[in-house]
Amino acid sequence: MRSPKVAVVGAGMSGICLGALLLRDGIDDFTIYEKTDDAGGTWRDNTYPGIACDVPSRFYQYTFARNPDWSRVMAPGAEIHAYFDRVSRELGVRSHIRFGTEVAMVAWTGERWLVTSSDGAAEEYDFVVSATGILHHPRYPEIPGLEDFAGSAFHSARWDHSVPLDGARVALIGTGSTGAQIIGNLADRVEKLTVLQRTPHWVMQMKNPETSRFNAWLHRTVPAYDRLTYHGWRLFIESFSPALLHPGPIRRFGSWQIRRQLRKVKDPVLREALTPPTEPMCRRLVISSNFYDAIQKPTVEVVTASIERIEPEGVRTSDGVLHPCDVLVLATGFDAHAYLRPIAMTGPDGTTLEDAWASYPHAYRTVAVPGFPNFFMFMGPNSPVGNYSLVAIAEAQAGYMLDWIRRWQRAEIDSMAPTTQATDAFYDEIAAATPDTVWATGCTSWYLGEAGNLEVFPWAPKRFRALMSEIEDEDFATTPAAR
Ligand code: N01
């Protein structure tokens, strides 16, 4: 058996997942490049008040490293970060992470990938895997005067914990999943919370109860019960897929349930202001344990007038009103279309990934790109996202990558890449499935690419698992093993 050398870019949930599964397969010649000094990806970056996962934690965890001790149905962010950190240590992944090392260039040498980090160090690998996450480049709004603000201003993913919030006047721009959680946390703490809402989002308010010690004990001591709850939550979440994928009674019922939530808002003027103009679920559904309760607190003001500029004292809106504040929070989202960019990647014939993706980012079955051999992506274009567990998706993608790496180990191949024809055929199928999906009902969101193309998976999770479970040999160009 040959020993493959693997480079993984990013030590978040996906990179740790692959590291653990490589080790389980006895492959230990791998390096995980991590540009910061800590693992955990999105759960390291996002520490804003109120952060919690909006996917039940029993299903938002690795199947090979279950945690019996989740404190709530949807655990707080710090607990999730601690979980990934603990798994990386306990399963031996952490010693493979090269912290503080940003990958700058990846180039095919003719046989292998040369990975160059920003400090100039270069090393060759048989496989390169991008595990850079989807939501890691904060998107800052282009609002005139932002730099003139006299108080503290920061993005939600770069929270400045040195800034006192209790009793402060806070202005919040952005009311997506992040903004809703911040509102839920700050409404009771601050003197005034001014919520600058450009477009209302549909919100599903759900209880997020604490879990009991007995429940943790049961999960620890009865593995079958632990597996049952994992798959129970999986099936529960998957039962919503038809509403996303096809018009019809299930979507209408889901839509009705979500619209009904607005009844929680007593003031008709506020209710009107919080009613989105688009179909429920077209943009990501915001799940919150207390959004509608918090937004009606006397400390909270929802401002729908557009932002004209930021002034030293606060936010000036188009109706001429100045909204004074001490702290300005930008919950304005992320560039979800960057994928592994700005890493400069060059394939065998000199084609760069930028060239290959000139029309829009695309990938064979979400994980591989034609013309880029022995290269895989986690959460690549058209990976299932939405309100599904990205951990489950990462495990399925890791399994697919490992199938190929094992073939290389057995000297069945030296290199593999999907064909353009197979990738085009996959996109023809996506194009055919798109019009039925709720994401095509006329809204803008990060689920759509810059060219208006769908960047999420237009089928049910079951189909995704099927696509990841087997290699279709005829879809790949391979070179036989020479060494
Ligand atoms: O970002 P978003 P997010 N002026 O892009 C507004 C995941 N997530 O960080 O709607 C004024 O959804 C923008 O307005 P509009 C989850 O996948 C998961 O909230 O475009 N407003 C919008 O309201 C989610 O989908 C968890 O008109 C401006 C907001 O900013 C993804 O992260 C928790 C503006 C951005 O909303 C992103 O969510 C949190 C401007 N110039 C997040 N620019 C979990 O629980 C932007 N906006 C797992």
XYZ file of N, CA and C in Angstrom, residues 206-397:
576
model
N -38.828 29.094 17.834
C -38.962 27.759 18.442
C -38.305 27.758 19.797
N -38.860 27.020 20.721
C -38.248 26.915 22.046
C -36.912 26.181 21.925
N -35.973 26.545 22.786
C -34.667 25.859 22.781
C -34.370 25.403 24.208
N -35.060 24.343 24.670
C -34.966 23.973 26.081
C -33.602 23.406 26.479
N -33.307 23.541 27.767
C -32.110 22.897 28.324
C -32.333 21.390 28.326
N -31.259 20.633 28.245
C -31.405 19.187 28.338
C -31.038 18.755 29.765
N -31.656 17.701 30.221
C -31.464 17.309 31.614
C -30.212 16.443 31.775
N -29.757 16.317 33.014
C -28.596 15.442 33.281
C -28.963 13.980 33.037
N -30.239 13.672 33.289
C -30.694 12.305 33.022
C -30.574 11.996 31.522
N -30.969 12.980 30.721
C -30.891 12.814 29.273
C -29.444 12.577 28.835
N -28.519 13.347 29.411
C -27.093 13.173 29.072
C -26.636 11.772 29.479
N -27.069 11.348 30.650
C -26.699 10.009 31.141
C -27.197 8.926 30.181
N -28.469 9.117 29.733
C -29.068 8.154 28.811
C -28.264 8.083 27.513
N -27.877 9.241 27.011
C -27.102 9.274 25.768
C -25.736 8.614 25.957
N -25.164 8.795 27.148
C -23.827 8.247 27.393
C -23.880 6.726 27.546
N -24.933 6.235 28.196
C -24.928 4.817 28.571
C -25.715 3.914 27.608
N -26.582 4.498 26.797
C -27.369 3.662 25.877
C -27.075 4.111 24.429
N -26.073 3.519 23.803
C -25.689 3.950 22.452
C -26.843 3.889 21.451
N -27.722 2.887 21.627
C -28.827 2.760 20.667
C -29.748 3.980 20.769
N -29.945 4.486 21.980
C -30.783 5.676 22.173
C -30.106 6.894 21.526
N -28.801 6.953 21.686
C -28.028 8.048 21.110
C -28.175 8.055 19.580
N -28.062 6.868 18.983
C -28.210 6.768 17.519
C -29.636 7.119 17.102
N -30.577 6.682 17.923
C -31.992 6.931 17.613
C -32.279 8.438 17.569
N -31.752 9.184 18.527
C -32.054 10.619 18.536
C -31.358 11.318 17.366
N -30.137 10.868 17.024
C -29.446 11.457 15.862
C -30.323 11.294 14.619
N -30.755 10.050 14.370
C -31.527 9.804 13.149
C -32.940 10.355 13.259
N -33.450 10.441 14.481
C -34.768 11.049 14.674
C -34.744 12.510 14.232
N -33.721 13.256 14.690
C -33.609 14.665 14.284
C -33.334 14.769 12.792
N -32.511 13.849 12.279
C -32.216 13.875 10.835
C -33.512 13.730 10.032
N -34.312 12.736 10.397
C -35.545 12.501 9.643
C -36.515 13.666 9.801
N -36.536 14.258 10.998
C -37.420 15.408 11.237
C -37.042 16.551 10.284
N -35.740 16.840 10.215
C -35.296 17.949 9.358
C -35.512 17.596 7.882
N -35.260 16.339 7.537
C -35.424 15.942 6.134
C -36.898 15.967 5.709
N -37.794 15.881 6.699
C -39.218 15.880 6.337
C -39.644 17.240 5.765
N -38.802 18.285 5.959
C -39.140 19.598 5.404
C -38.670 19.761 3.958
N -37.841 18.825 3.483
C -37.282 18.969 2.128
C -38.336 19.181 1.052
N -39.426 18.399 1.059
C -40.404 18.584 -0.028
C -40.905 20.027 -0.125
N -40.994 20.713 1.017
C -41.467 22.096 0.980
C -40.479 22.992 0.223
N -39.193 22.671 0.338
C -38.177 23.483 -0.329
C -38.077 23.152 -1.812
N -38.342 21.894 -2.132
C -37.991 21.412 -3.473
C -39.135 21.424 -4.474
N -40.367 21.365 -3.982
C -41.487 21.267 -4.936
C -42.636 22.161 -4.490
N -43.301 22.813 -5.458
C -44.524 23.528 -5.086
C -45.589 22.493 -4.730
N -46.550 22.881 -3.972
C -47.610 21.905 -3.653
C -48.046 22.045 -2.217
N -48.837 21.088 -1.738
C -49.463 21.237 -0.419
C -48.461 21.323 0.733
N -47.329 20.594 0.655
C -46.390 20.628 1.788
C -45.756 22.019 1.882
N -45.410 22.579 0.724
C -44.850 23.941 0.767
C -45.900 24.929 1.279
N -47.128 24.774 0.799
C -48.178 25.708 1.232
C -48.410 25.599 2.736
N -48.362 24.365 3.253
C -48.560 24.168 4.692
C -47.392 24.803 5.480
N -46.161 24.555 5.014
C -44.988 25.124 5.681
C -45.048 26.641 5.672
N -45.420 27.166 4.542
C -45.521 28.606 4.365
C -46.550 29.196 5.333
N -47.666 28.517 5.436
C -48.743 28.964 6.332
C -48.260 28.963 7.781
N -47.544 27.885 8.155
C -47.020 27.793 9.534
C -46.075 28.965 9.830
N -45.233 29.280 8.861
C -44.246 30.338 9.081
C -44.940 31.705 9.130
N -45.876 31.926 8.214
C -46.606 33.201 8.212
C -47.359 33.412 9.524
N -47.899 32.316 10.062
C -48.671 32.410 11.320
C -47.841 32.956 12.478
N -46.514 32.732 12.374
C -45.626 33.181 13.452
C -45.776 34.680 13.714
N -46.093 35.415 12.639
C -46.176 36.875 12.775
C -47.313 37.308 13.702
N -48.241 36.384 13.962
C -49.319 36.726 14.909
C -48.767 37.047 16.292
N -47.542 36.576 16.550
C -46.925 36.863 17.854
C -46.676 38.355 18.024
N -46.677 39.100 16.904
C -46.427 40.548 16.978
C -47.762 41.260 17.134
N -47.915 41.923 18.264
C -49.220 42.511 18.605
C -49.516 43.795 17.831
N -48.511 44.670 17.680
C -48.722 45.959 17.027
C -48.797 45.748 15.501
N -49.954 46.134 14.889
C -50.097 45.870 13.447
C -49.069 46.619 12.595
N -48.638 47.772 13.059
C -47.652 48.536 12.271
C -46.310 47.796 12.277
N -45.926 47.323 13.473
C -44.668 46.564 13.570
C -44.791 45.254 12.787
N -45.973 44.609 12.887
C -46.172 43.338 12.168
C -45.994 43.539 10.660
N -46.559 44.639 10.187
C -46.429 44.961 8.757
C -44.951 45.161 8.393
N -44.245 45.895 9.281
C -42.828 46.181 9.008
C -41.997 44.903 8.998
N -42.431 43.901 9.754
C -41.654 42.657 9.859
C -42.098 41.598 8.840
N -43.055 41.955 7.979
C -43.554 40.968 7.010
C -42.717 41.012 5.732
N -42.017 39.926 5.438
C -41.165 39.920 4.237
C -42.001 39.943 2.954
N -41.430 40.519 1.906
C -42.168 40.576 0.634
C -42.044 39.276 -0.162
N -41.241 38.354 0.325
C -40.943 37.154 -0.469
C -41.600 35.919 0.145
N -41.518 34.836 -0.595
C -42.071 33.548 -0.168
C -41.281 33.032 1.046
N -41.962 32.527 2.097
C -41.194 31.914 3.188
C -40.270 30.819 2.650
N -39.071 30.754 3.219
C -38.037 29.757 2.894
C -37.249 30.080 1.620
N -37.657 31.131 0.881
C -36.920 31.482 -0.339
C -35.505 31.916 0.063
N -35.421 32.744 1.097
C -34.126 33.035 1.711
C -34.026 32.086 2.895
N -32.869 32.023 3.522
C -32.740 31.098 4.635
C -33.726 31.471 5.747
N -34.472 30.473 6.181
C -35.419 30.691 7.265
C -34.641 30.954 8.549
N -34.981 32.053 9.222
C -34.306 32.368 10.479
C -34.976 31.569 11.598
N -34.182 30.807 12.331
C -34.711 30.048 13.470
C -34.237 30.773 14.724
N -35.174 31.103 15.582
C -34.784 31.834 16.790
C -35.654 31.392 17.949
N -35.085 31.416 19.138
C -35.880 31.024 20.303
C -36.678 32.203 20.853
N -36.323 33.436 20.447
C -37.009 34.572 21.099
C -37.098 35.836 20.255
N -36.918 35.730 18.930
C -36.873 36.945 18.109
C -38.138 37.796 18.274
N -39.321 37.183 18.115
C -40.551 37.983 18.150
C -40.815 38.562 19.540
N -40.388 37.853 20.579
C -40.542 38.408 21.934
C -39.627 39.619 22.086
N -38.379 39.445 21.644
C -37.383 40.498 21.866
C -37.683 41.757 21.054
N -38.129 41.566 19.822
C -38.309 42.725 18.936
C -39.438 43.638 19.431
N -40.302 43.089 20.330
C -41.413 43.896 20.854
C -41.089 44.555 22.189
N -39.871 44.380 22.659
C -39.480 44.998 23.941
C -39.400 46.512 23.776
N -39.674 47.248 24.846
C -39.644 48.711 24.729
C -38.266 49.276 24.410
N -37.223 48.502 24.674
C -35.864 48.985 24.385
C -35.546 48.930 22.886
N -36.378 48.218 22.107
C -36.033 47.970 20.698
C -36.857 48.858 19.769
N -36.170 49.469 18.818
C -36.866 50.239 17.776
C -36.472 49.664 16.414
N -37.483 49.325 15.607
C -37.204 48.832 14.256
C -37.317 50.005 13.290
N -36.228 50.256 12.580
C -36.191 51.379 11.638
C -36.177 50.795 10.230
N -37.154 51.195 9.420
C -37.208 50.639 8.055
C -36.744 51.651 7.009
N -36.584 52.891 7.403
C -36.050 53.881 6.449
C -34.631 53.470 6.074
N -34.253 53.697 4.827
C -32.922 53.233 4.397
C -31.815 54.088 5.026
N -30.667 53.483 5.125
C -29.531 54.181 5.756
C -28.927 55.133 4.718
N -28.784 56.392 5.130
C -28.180 57.357 4.206
C -26.675 57.431 4.421
N -26.290 57.570 5.675
C -24.852 57.616 5.986
C -24.656 57.380 7.483
N -23.406 57.089 7.822
C -23.040 56.987 9.237
C -22.364 58.305 9.610
N -22.761 58.837 10.738
C -22.138 60.070 11.235
C -21.426 59.721 12.537
N -20.565 60.612 13.049
C -19.846 60.281 14.278
C -20.774 59.875 15.417
N -21.989 60.473 15.472
C -22.891 60.201 16.605
C -23.829 59.040 16.367
N -23.963 58.570 15.123
C -24.923 57.490 14.885
C -25.250 57.308 13.420
N -26.456 56.782 13.174
C -26.850 56.423 11.801
C -27.919 57.401 11.331
N -27.679 58.037 10.181
C -28.659 58.963 9.603
C -29.434 58.202 8.523
N -30.774 58.200 8.644
C -31.586 57.492 7.645
C -32.172 58.479 6.639
N -32.737 57.919 5.567
C -33.174 58.745 4.430
C -34.308 59.716 4.796
N -34.987 59.482 5.918
C -36.036 60.417 6.351
C -35.450 61.567 7.168
N -34.122 61.644 7.214
C -33.449 62.756 7.880
C -33.197 62.532 9.362
N -33.690 61.414 9.913
C -33.563 61.175 11.361
C -32.168 60.634 11.685
N -31.586 61.179 12.762
C -30.309 60.622 13.251
C -30.633 59.641 14.388
N -30.121 58.436 14.291
C -30.324 57.432 15.341
C -29.025 57.339 16.122
N -28.949 58.032 17.256
C -27.672 58.074 17.985
C -27.329 56.717 18.598
N -26.068 56.389 18.616
C -25.653 55.116 19.223
C -24.198 55.184 19.664
N -23.866 54.295 20.618
C -22.479 54.181 21.103
C -21.762 53.044 20.388
N -22.558 52.045 20.001
C -21.977 50.839 19.389
C -22.744 50.559 18.100
N -22.000 50.241 17.030
C -22.632 49.924 15.755
C -22.227 48.509 15.358
N -23.212 47.621 15.271
C -22.923 46.222 14.940
C -23.339 45.951 13.492
N -22.428 45.392 12.724
C -22.704 45.080 11.322
C -22.954 43.577 11.192
N -24.229 43.207 11.242
C -24.578 41.779 11.059
C -24.961 41.607 9.596
N -24.029 41.966 8.730
C -24.337 42.127 7.306
C -23.923 40.921 6.464
N -23.632 39.819 7.102
C -23.426 38.570 6.369
C -22.020 38.377 5.827
N -21.935 37.460 4.878
C -20.635 36.975 4.398
C -20.639 36.892 2.873
N -19.434 36.865 2.300
C -19.303 36.567 0.882
C -19.314 35.046 0.751
N -20.474 34.518 0.400
C -20.624 33.055 0.369
C -20.120 32.447 -0.933
N -19.638 33.287 -1.844
C -19.241 32.767 -3.153
C -17.729 32.711 -3.331
N -16.989 32.960 -2.268
C -15.529 33.008 -2.386
C -14.935 31.599 -2.439
N -15.563 30.664 -1.729
C -15.010 29.305 -1.605
C -13.552 29.405 -1.165
N -12.613 28.752 -1.899
C -11.243 28.785 -1.382
C -10.473 30.029 -1.808
N -11.089 30.895 -2.605
C -10.394 32.120 -2.984
C -10.162 32.976 -1.746
N -9.102 33.743 -1.642
C -8.190 34.218 -2.679
C -6.990 33.298 -2.955
N -7.022 32.046 -2.540
C -5.900 31.155 -2.855
C -5.780 31.047 -4.383
N -4.563 31.213 -4.897
C -4.346 31.125 -6.345
C -4.078 29.662 -6.685
N -4.986 29.051 -7.435
C -4.853 27.630 -7.743
C -4.661 27.461 -9.248
N -3.626 26.737 -9.638
C -3.326 26.552 -11.065
C -3.244 25.064 -11.387
N -4.023 24.654 -12.364
C -4.082 23.244 -12.749
C -2.996 22.866 -13.745
N -3.024 21.618 -14.251
C -1.965 21.080 -15.104
C -1.681 21.890 -16.365
N -2.729 22.400 -17.009
C -2.468 23.112 -18.272
C -2.349 24.623 -18.063
N -2.105 25.030 -16.844
C -1.929 26.461 -16.560
C -3.235 27.189 -16.295
N -4.361 26.465 -16.433
C -5.660 27.100 -16.151
C -5.782 27.348 -14.651
N -6.223 28.537 -14.308
C -6.434 28.819 -12.888
C -7.886 28.514 -12.523
N -8.118 28.350 -11.253
C -9.494 28.123 -10.801
C -10.349 29.349 -11.140
N -9.746 30.538 -11.057
C -10.450 31.774 -11.445
C -10.956 31.653 -12.878
N -10.068 31.160 -13.799
C -10.473 31.008 -15.212
C -11.601 29.983 -15.299
N -11.398 28.848 -14.618
C -12.377 27.763 -14.713
C -13.739 28.205 -14.200
N -13.722 29.116 -13.250
C -14.971 29.563 -12.639
C -15.405 30.940 -13.161
N -14.900 31.337 -14.338
C -15.191 32.686 -14.842
C -16.702 32.916 -14.947
N -17.461 31.896 -15.393
C -18.912 32.109 -15.521
C -19.572 32.040 -14.139
N -19.298 30.980 -13.414
C -19.756 30.861 -12.023
C -19.061 29.664 -11.390
N -18.922 29.623 -10.059
C -18.254 28.485 -9.421
C -19.067 27.212 -9.644
N -18.424 26.168 -10.081
C -19.137 24.919 -10.298
C -18.230 23.742 -9.940
N -18.847 22.627 -9.621
C -18.081 21.460 -9.197
C -18.880 20.204 -9.510
N -18.173 19.140 -9.869
C -18.819 17.856 -10.108
C -19.349 17.334 -8.758
N -20.640 17.122 -8.699
C -21.286 16.605 -7.484
C -20.807 17.332 -6.227
N -20.514 18.578 -6.323
C -20.135 19.502 -5.224
C -18.687 19.364 -4.756
N -17.962 18.307 -5.169
C -16.685 18.034 -4.503
C -15.431 18.161 -5.362
N -15.546 18.114 -6.698
C -14.335 18.073 -7.531
C -14.540 18.950 -8.768
N -13.430 19.395 -9.357
C -13.517 20.341 -10.472
C -12.777 19.768 -11.685
N -13.403 19.762 -12.878
C -12.709 19.257 -14.059
C -11.421 20.032 -14.305
N -10.373 19.331 -14.659
C -9.094 19.996 -14.942
C -8.235 20.206 -13.703
N -8.734 19.824 -12.540
C -7.962 19.998 -11.292
C -7.854 18.633 -10.593
N -6.827 17.851 -10.972
C -6.752 16.475 -10.477
C -6.468 16.400 -8.972
N -6.910 15.334 -8.389
C -6.617 15.036 -6.978
C -6.919 16.227 -6.052
N -7.998 16.912 -6.401
C -8.412 18.084 -5.619
C -9.879 17.914 -5.237
N -10.161 18.128 -3.958
C -11.538 18.016 -3.473
C -11.914 19.259 -2.675
N -13.215 19.472 -2.591
C -13.735 20.598 -1.819
C -14.815 20.144 -0.846
N -14.751 20.653 0.360
C -15.901 20.554 1.272
C -16.768 21.789 1.027
N -18.083 21.611 1.101
C -19.041 22.713 0.944
C -18.787 23.497 -0.336
N -18.374 22.771 -1.385
C -18.174 23.429 -2.669
C -19.510 23.851 -3.260
N -19.458 24.438 -4.487
C -20.683 24.911 -5.115
C -21.756 23.826 -5.158
N -22.981 24.234 -4.817
C -24.161 23.358 -4.830
C -24.167 22.270 -3.760
N -23.335 22.438 -2.748
C -23.477 21.560 -1.579
C -24.815 21.873 -0.924
N -25.449 20.872 -0.338
C -26.700 21.172 0.372
C -26.394 22.040 1.583
N -27.114 23.090 1.740
C -26.909 23.909 2.941
C -28.262 24.169 3.571
N -28.768 25.377 3.451
C -30.067 25.658 4.051
C -30.044 25.345 5.532
N -31.143 24.817 6.036
C -31.218 24.547 7.465
C -30.839 23.093 7.774
N -30.018 22.463 6.918
C -29.575 21.090 7.139
C -28.258 21.113 7.917
N -27.864 19.946 8.475
C -26.620 19.891 9.242
C -25.410 19.816 8.305
N -24.563 20.834 8.376
C -23.358 20.821 7.541
C -22.385 19.735 8.006
N -22.525 19.275 9.234
C -21.634 18.209 9.718
C -21.959 16.909 8.968
N -23.241 16.647 8.803
C -23.639 15.440 8.062
C -23.160 15.534 6.618
N -23.236 16.733 6.047
C -22.789 16.917 4.660
C -21.279 16.685 4.568
N -20.548 17.235 5.525
C -19.083 17.075 5.521
C -18.710 15.600 5.634
N -19.400 14.861 6.474
C -19.078 13.430 6.617
C -19.301 12.687 5.307
N -20.394 13.007 4.613
C -20.671 12.336 3.334
C -19.581 12.705 2.317
N -19.207 13.986 2.265
C -18.175 14.413 1.309
C -16.824 13.785 1.658
